[in-house]
mmCIF file of C-alpha atoms in Angstrom:
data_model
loop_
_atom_site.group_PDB
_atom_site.id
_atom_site.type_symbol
_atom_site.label_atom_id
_atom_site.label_comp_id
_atom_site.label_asym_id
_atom_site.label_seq_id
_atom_site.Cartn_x
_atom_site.Cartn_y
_atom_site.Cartn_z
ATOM 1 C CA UNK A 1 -87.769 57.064 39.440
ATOM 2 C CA UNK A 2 -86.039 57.642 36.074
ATOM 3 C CA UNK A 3 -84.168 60.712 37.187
ATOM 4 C CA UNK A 4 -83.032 58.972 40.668
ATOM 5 C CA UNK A 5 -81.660 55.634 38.791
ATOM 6 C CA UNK A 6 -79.642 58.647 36.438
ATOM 7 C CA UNK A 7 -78.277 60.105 39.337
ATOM 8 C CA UNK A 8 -77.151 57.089 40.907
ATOM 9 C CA UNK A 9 -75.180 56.235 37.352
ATOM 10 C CA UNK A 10 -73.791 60.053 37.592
ATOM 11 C CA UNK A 11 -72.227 59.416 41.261
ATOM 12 C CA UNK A 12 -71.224 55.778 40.167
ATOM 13 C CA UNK A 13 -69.295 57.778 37.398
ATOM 14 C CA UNK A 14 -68.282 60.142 39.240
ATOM 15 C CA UNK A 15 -66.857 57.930 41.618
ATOM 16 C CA UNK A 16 -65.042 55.981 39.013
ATOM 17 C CA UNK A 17 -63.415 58.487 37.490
ATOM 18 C CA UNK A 18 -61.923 60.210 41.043
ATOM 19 C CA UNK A 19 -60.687 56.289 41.934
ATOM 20 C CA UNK A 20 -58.591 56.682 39.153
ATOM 21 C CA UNK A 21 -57.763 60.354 38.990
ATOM 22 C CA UNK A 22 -56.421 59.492 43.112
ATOM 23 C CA UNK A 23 -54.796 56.958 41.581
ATOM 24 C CA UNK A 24 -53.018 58.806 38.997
ATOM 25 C CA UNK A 25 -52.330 61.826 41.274
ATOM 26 C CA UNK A 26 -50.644 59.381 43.576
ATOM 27 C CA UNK A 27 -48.375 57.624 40.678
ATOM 28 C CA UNK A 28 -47.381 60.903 40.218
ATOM 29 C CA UNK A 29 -46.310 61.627 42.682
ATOM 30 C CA UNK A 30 -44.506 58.232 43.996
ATOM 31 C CA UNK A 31 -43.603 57.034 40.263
ATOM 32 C CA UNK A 32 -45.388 53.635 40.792
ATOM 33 C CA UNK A 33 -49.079 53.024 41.223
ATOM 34 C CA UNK A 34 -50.534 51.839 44.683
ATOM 35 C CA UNK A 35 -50.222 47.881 45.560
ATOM 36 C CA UNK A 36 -53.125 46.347 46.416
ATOM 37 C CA UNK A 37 -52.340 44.307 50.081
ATOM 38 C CA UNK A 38 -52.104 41.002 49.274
ATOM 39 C CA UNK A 39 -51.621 38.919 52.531
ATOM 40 C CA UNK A 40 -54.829 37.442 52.972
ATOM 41 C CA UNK A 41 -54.993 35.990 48.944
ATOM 42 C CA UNK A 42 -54.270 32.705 47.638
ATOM 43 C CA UNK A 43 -53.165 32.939 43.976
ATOM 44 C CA UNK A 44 -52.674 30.158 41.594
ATOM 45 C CA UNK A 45 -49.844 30.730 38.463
ATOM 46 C CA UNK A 46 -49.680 28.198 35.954
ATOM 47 C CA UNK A 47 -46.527 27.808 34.166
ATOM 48 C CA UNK A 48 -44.870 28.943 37.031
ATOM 49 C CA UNK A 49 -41.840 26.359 36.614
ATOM 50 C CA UNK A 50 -39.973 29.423 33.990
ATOM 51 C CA UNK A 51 -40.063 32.318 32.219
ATOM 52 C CA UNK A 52 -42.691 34.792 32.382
ATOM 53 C CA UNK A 53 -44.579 32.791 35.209
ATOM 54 C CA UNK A 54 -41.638 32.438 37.476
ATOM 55 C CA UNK A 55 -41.516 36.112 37.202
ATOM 56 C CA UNK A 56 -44.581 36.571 38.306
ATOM 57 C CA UNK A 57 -44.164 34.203 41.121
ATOM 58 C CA UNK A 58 -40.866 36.294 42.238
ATOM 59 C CA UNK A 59 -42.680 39.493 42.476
ATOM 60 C CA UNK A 60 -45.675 38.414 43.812
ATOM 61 C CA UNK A 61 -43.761 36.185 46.658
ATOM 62 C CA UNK A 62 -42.649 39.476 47.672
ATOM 63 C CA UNK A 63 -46.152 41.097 48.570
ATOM 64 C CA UNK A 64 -46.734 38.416 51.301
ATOM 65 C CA UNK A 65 -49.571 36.322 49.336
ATOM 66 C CA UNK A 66 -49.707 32.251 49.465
ATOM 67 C CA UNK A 67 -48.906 31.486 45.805
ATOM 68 C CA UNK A 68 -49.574 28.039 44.493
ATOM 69 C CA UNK A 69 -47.188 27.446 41.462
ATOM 70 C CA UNK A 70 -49.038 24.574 38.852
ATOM 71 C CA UNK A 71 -46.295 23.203 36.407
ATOM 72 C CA UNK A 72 -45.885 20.177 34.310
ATOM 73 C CA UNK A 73 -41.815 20.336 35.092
ATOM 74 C CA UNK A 74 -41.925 19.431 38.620
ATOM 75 C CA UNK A 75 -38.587 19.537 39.653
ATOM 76 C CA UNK A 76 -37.822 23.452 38.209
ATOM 77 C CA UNK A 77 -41.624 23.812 39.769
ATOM 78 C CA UNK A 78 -40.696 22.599 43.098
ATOM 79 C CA UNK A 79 -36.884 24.740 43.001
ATOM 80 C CA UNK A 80 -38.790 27.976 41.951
ATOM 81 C CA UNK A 81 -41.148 27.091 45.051
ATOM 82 C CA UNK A 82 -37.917 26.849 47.709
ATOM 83 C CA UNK A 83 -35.716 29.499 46.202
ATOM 84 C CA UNK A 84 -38.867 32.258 47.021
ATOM 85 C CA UNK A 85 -39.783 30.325 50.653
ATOM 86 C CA UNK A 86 -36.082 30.721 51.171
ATOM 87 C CA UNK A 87 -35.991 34.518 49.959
ATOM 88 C CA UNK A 88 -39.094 35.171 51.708
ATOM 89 C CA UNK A 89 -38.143 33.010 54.800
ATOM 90 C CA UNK A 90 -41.642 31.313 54.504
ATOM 91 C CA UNK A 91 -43.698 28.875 54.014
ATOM 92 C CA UNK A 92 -46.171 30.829 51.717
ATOM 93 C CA UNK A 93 -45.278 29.139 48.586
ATOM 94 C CA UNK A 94 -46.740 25.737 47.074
ATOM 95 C CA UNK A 95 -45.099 23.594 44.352
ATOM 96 C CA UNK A 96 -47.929 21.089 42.463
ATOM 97 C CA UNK A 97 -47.273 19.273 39.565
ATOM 98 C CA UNK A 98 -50.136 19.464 36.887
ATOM 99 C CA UNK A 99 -50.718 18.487 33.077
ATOM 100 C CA UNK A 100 -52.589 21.542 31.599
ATOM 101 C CA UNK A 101 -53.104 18.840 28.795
ATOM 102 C CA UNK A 102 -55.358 17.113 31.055
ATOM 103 C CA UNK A 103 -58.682 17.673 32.007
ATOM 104 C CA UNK A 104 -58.578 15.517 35.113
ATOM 105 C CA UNK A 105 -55.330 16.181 35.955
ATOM 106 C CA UNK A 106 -56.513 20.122 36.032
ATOM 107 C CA UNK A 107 -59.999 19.118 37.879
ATOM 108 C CA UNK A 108 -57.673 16.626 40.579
ATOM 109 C CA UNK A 109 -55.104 19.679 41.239
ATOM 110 C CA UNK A 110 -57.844 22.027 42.030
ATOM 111 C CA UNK A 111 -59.425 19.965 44.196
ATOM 112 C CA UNK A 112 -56.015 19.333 46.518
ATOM 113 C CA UNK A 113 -55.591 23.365 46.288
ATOM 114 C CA UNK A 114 -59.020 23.639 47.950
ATOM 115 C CA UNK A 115 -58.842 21.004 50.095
ATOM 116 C CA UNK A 116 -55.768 22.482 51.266
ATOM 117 C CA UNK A 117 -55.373 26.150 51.110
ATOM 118 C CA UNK A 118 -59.348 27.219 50.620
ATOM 119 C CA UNK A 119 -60.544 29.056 48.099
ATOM 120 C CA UNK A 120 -58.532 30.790 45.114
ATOM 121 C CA UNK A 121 -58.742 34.684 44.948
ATOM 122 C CA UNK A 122 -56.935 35.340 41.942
ATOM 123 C CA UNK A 123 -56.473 32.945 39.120
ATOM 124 C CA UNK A 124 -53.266 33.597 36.502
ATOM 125 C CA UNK A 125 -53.689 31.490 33.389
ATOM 126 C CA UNK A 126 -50.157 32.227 32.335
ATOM 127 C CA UNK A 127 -48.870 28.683 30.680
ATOM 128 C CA UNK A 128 -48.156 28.348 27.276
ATOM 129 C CA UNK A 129 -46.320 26.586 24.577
ATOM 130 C CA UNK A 130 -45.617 27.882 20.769
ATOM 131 C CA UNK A 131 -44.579 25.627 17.948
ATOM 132 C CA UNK A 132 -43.081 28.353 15.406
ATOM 133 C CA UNK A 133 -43.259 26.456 12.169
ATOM 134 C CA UNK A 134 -45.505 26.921 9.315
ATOM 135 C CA UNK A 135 -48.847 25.217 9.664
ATOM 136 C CA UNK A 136 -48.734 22.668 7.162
ATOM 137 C CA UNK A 137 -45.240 21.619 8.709
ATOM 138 C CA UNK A 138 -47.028 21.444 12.671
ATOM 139 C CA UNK A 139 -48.239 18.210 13.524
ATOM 140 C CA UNK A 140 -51.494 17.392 14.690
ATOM 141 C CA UNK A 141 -50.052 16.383 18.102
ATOM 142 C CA UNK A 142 -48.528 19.989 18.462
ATOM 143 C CA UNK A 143 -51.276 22.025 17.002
ATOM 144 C CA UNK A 144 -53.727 20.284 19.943
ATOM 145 C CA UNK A 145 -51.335 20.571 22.714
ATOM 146 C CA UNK A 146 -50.716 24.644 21.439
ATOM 147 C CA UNK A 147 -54.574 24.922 22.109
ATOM 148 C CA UNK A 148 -54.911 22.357 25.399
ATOM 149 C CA UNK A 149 -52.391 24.194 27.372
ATOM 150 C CA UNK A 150 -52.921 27.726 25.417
ATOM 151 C CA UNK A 151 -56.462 28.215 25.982
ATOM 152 C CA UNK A 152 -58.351 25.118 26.622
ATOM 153 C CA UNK A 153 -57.289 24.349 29.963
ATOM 154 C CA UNK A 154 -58.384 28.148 30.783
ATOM 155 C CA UNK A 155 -61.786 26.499 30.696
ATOM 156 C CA UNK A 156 -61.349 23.916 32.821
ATOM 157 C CA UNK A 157 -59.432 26.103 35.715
ATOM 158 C CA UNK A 158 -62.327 28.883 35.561
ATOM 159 C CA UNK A 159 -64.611 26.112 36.136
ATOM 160 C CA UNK A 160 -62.881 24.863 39.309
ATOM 161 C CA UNK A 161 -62.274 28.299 40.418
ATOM 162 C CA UNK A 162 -64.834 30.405 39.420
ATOM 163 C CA UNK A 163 -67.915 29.259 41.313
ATOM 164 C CA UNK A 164 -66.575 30.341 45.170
ATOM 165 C CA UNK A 165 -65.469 33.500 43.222
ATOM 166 C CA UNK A 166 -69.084 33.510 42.116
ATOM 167 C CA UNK A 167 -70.917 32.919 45.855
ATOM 168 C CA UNK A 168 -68.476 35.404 47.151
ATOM 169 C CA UNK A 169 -68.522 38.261 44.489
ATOM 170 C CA UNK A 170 -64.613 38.354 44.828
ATOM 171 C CA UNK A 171 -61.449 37.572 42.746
ATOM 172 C CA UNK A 172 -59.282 38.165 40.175
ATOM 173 C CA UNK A 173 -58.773 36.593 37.202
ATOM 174 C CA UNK A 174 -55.826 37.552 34.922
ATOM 175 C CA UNK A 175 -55.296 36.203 31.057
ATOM 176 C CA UNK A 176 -51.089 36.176 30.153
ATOM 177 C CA UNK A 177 -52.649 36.237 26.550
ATOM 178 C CA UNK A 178 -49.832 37.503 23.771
ATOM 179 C CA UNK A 179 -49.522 40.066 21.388
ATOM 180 C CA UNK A 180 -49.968 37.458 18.768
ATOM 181 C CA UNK A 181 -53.360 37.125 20.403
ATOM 182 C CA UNK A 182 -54.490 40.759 18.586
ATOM 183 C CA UNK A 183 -52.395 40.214 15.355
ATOM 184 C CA UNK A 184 -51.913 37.364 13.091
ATOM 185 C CA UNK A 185 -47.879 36.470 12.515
ATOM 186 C CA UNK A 186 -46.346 33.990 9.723
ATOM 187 C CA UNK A 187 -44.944 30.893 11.130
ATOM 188 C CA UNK A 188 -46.981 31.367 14.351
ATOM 189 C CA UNK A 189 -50.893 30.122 12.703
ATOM 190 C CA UNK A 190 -51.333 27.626 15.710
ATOM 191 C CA UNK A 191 -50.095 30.079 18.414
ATOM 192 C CA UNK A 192 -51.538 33.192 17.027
ATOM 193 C CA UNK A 193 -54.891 31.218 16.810
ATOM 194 C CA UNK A 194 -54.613 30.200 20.403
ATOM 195 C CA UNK A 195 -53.851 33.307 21.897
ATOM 196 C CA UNK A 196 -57.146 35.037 19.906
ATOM 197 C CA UNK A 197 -59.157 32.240 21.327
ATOM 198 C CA UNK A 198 -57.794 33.474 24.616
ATOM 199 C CA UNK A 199 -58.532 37.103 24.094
ATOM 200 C CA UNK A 200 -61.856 36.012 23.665
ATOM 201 C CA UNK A 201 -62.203 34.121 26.244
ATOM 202 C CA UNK A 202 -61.366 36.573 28.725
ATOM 203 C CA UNK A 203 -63.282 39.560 26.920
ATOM 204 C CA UNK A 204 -66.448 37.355 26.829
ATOM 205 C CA UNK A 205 -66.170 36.271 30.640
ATOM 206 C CA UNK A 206 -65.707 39.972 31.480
ATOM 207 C CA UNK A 207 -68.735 40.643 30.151
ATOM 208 C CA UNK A 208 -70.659 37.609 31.456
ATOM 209 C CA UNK A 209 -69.205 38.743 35.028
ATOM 210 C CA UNK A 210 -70.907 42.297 34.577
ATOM 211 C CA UNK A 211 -74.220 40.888 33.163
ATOM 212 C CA UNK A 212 -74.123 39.009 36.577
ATOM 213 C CA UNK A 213 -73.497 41.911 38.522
ATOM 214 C CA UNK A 214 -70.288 40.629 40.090
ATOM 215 C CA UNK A 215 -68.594 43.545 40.122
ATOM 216 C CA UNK A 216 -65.897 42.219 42.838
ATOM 217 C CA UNK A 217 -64.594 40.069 40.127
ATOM 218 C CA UNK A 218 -61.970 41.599 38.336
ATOM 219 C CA UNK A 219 -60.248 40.759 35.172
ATOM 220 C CA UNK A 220 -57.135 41.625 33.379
ATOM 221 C CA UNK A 221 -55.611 40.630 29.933
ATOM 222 C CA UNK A 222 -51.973 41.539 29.445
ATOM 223 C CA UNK A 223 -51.080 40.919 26.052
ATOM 224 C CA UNK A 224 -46.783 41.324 26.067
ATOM 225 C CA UNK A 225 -44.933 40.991 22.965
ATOM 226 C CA UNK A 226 -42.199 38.650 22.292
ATOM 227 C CA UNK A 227 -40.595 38.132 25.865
ATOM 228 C CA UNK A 228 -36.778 37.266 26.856
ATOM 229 C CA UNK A 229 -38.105 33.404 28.123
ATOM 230 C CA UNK A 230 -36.831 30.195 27.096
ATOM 231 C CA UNK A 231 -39.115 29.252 24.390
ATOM 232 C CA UNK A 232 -39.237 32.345 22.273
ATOM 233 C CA UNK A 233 -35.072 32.093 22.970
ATOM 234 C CA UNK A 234 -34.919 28.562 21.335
ATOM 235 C CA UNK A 235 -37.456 29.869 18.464
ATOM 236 C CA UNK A 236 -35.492 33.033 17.868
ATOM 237 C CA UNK A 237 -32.488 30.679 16.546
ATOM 238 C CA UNK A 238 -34.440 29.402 13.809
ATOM 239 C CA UNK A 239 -37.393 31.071 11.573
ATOM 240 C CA UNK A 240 -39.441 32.811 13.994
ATOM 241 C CA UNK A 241 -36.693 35.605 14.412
ATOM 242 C CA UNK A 242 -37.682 37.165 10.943
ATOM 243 C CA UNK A 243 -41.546 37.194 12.471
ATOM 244 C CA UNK A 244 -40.478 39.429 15.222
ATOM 245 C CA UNK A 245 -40.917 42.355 13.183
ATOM 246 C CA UNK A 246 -44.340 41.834 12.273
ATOM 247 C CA UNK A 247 -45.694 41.411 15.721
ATOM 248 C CA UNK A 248 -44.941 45.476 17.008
ATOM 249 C CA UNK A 249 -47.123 45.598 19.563
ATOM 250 C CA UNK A 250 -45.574 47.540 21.790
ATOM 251 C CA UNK A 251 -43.612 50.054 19.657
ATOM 252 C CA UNK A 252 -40.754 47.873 19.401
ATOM 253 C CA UNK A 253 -39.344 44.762 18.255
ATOM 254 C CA UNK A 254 -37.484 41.851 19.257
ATOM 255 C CA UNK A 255 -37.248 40.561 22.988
ATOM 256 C CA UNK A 256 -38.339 42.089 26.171
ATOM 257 C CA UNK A 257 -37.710 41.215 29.723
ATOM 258 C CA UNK A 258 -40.018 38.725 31.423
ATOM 259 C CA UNK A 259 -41.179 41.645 33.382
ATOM 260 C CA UNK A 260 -41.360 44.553 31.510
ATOM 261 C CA UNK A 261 -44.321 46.724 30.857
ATOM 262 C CA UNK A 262 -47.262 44.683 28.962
ATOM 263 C CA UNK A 263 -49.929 46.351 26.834
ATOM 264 C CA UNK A 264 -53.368 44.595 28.193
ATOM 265 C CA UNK A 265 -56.630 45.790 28.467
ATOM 266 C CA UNK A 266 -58.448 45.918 32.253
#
C-alpha cells in the first residue's frame, strides 16, 4: 500500500511539472502563455468603475466571458459596462452598483448576481481605497473604510460565492492585493496593514481549499506595485511620492501601467 500511494504522488508530480514545462515550451515559442477559454464563466470585478479594475474588465471583455462589474460609482460603473458591450457588440457585460462598506449591501448584490446570471466562477476582489497620510493624522472614519473595502468585504464576497464553488469543486478566486501588502511603507500604516491582512487572507484560504481537497479551486494573489490609477495619481502630488522608493517591489520605482506585469504568487 505504502509504495502504491508513493507512486501515485510520483505521477501526480510528474504530471505537474510536464503541465508546466508544455506550458513554458509553448510561451516560448508564441511569446505569451496559453488563455484559458473563457466563454462559459461568469466573473465578478469589484472596483471595476476605474483604474486597475476597469483594466481588467477591458481585457477580460475581450475573451468572451459574462463579466459583472460591482462599483460604488455607478454612473463610471454603468459607462465602463456600455463602452465594452459596445466594443464587444454584446450583451455580456453587467453594471451593479454596490457599497463594499456594507455588509448587506455585499450579501443583497450577490444574491441579484445569482438570481440572475447563476453561479460565479471566478471571483476578483480588486477594490480598494488608500488614505496616504501618517497614522496619527488618518481618521477613524478612513482607517475603517481602508479595511471595509480593502479586505473586509473579501470576507463577505467569499462567503456568497464560495459555497457553489465548494459543491462544484470549481472556480477561481483572485486577490488584487499590493506590494504594500509584503512590505511596510511610511505614510501608508492603514493601507499597508490592509493589504497584509489581504495576503493573508488569500494564503490561508489557499490552504483551507487544499486541506479540503478542492483542487478545482484555484487562487491567485497579484501583488503590483504602485500603479498609473487615479488614486495613487492624486497621492503622488502630495507626500506619498517620497514613499515610492521604499516600496521596490518589482525592481523599479514610481508608477506602472494599470496592466503591466504584477509580481503575485499562484
Amino acid at each position: 500500500m505504502f509504495v502504491k500511494e508513493i507512486t501515485i504522488q510520483y505521477i501526480k508530480l510528474f504530471y505537474i511539472l510536464f503541465k508546466h514545462w508544455f506550458r513554458d515550451l509553448f510561451a516560448s515559442f508564441t511569446n505569451s502563455p496559453p488563455l484559458k477559454n473563457l466563454n462559459s464563466e461568469i466573473i465578478l470585478i469589484t472596483g471595476a468603475a476605474s483604474g486597475l479594475g476597469k483594466g481588467l474588465a477591458q481585457r477580460l471583455a475581450s475573451l468572451g466571458c459574462t463579466l459583472i462589474l460591482w462599483d460604488v460609482d455607478e454612473v463610471n460603473n454603468a459607462r465602463v459596462a456600455n463602452e465594452l458591450n459596445n466594443a464587444t457588440k454584446s450583451e455580456r457585460i453587467h453594471a451593479m452598483k454596490c457599497d463594499l462598506t456594507n455588509r448587506e449591501s455585499i450579501y443583497e448584490c450577490a444574491r441579484k448576481v445569482q438570481e440572475k446570471f447563476g453561479n460565479v466562477t471566478m471571483i476578483i476582489n480588486n477594490a480598494g481605497v488608500v488614505t496616504g497620510k501618517p497614522l496619527v493624522n488618518c481618521s477613524d472614519a478612513s482607517i475603517q473604510r481602508t479595511f471595509d473595502v480593502n479586505v473586509i468585504a473579501h470576507f463577505w464576497i467569499l462567503k456568497a460565492f464560495l459555497p457553489s464553488m465548494l459543491d462544484n469543486n470549481y472556480g477561481h478566486i483572485v486577490t488584487i492585493a499590493s506590494g504594500a501588502g509584503l512590505t511596510g511603507a511610511s505614510g501608508l500604516v492603514d493601507y499597508c496593514s490592509s493589504k497584509f491582512a489581504a495576503v493573508g487572507l488569500h494564503e490561508a484560504l489557499t490552504h483551507e481549499l487544499y486541506v479540503l481537497k478542492k483542487t478545482g479551486i484555484k487562487t491567485t494573489v497579484v501583488c503590483p506595485s504602485f500603479i498609473d490609477t487615479v488614486i495613487f495619481l492624486l497621492l503622488c502630488e502630495t507626500s506619498i511620492s517620497s514613499t515610492a522608493a521604499q516600496v521596490e517591489i518589482q525592481g523599479t520605482t514610481g508608477l506602472h501601467n494599470s496592466m503591466d506585469t504584477f509580481v503575485g504568487r499562484q
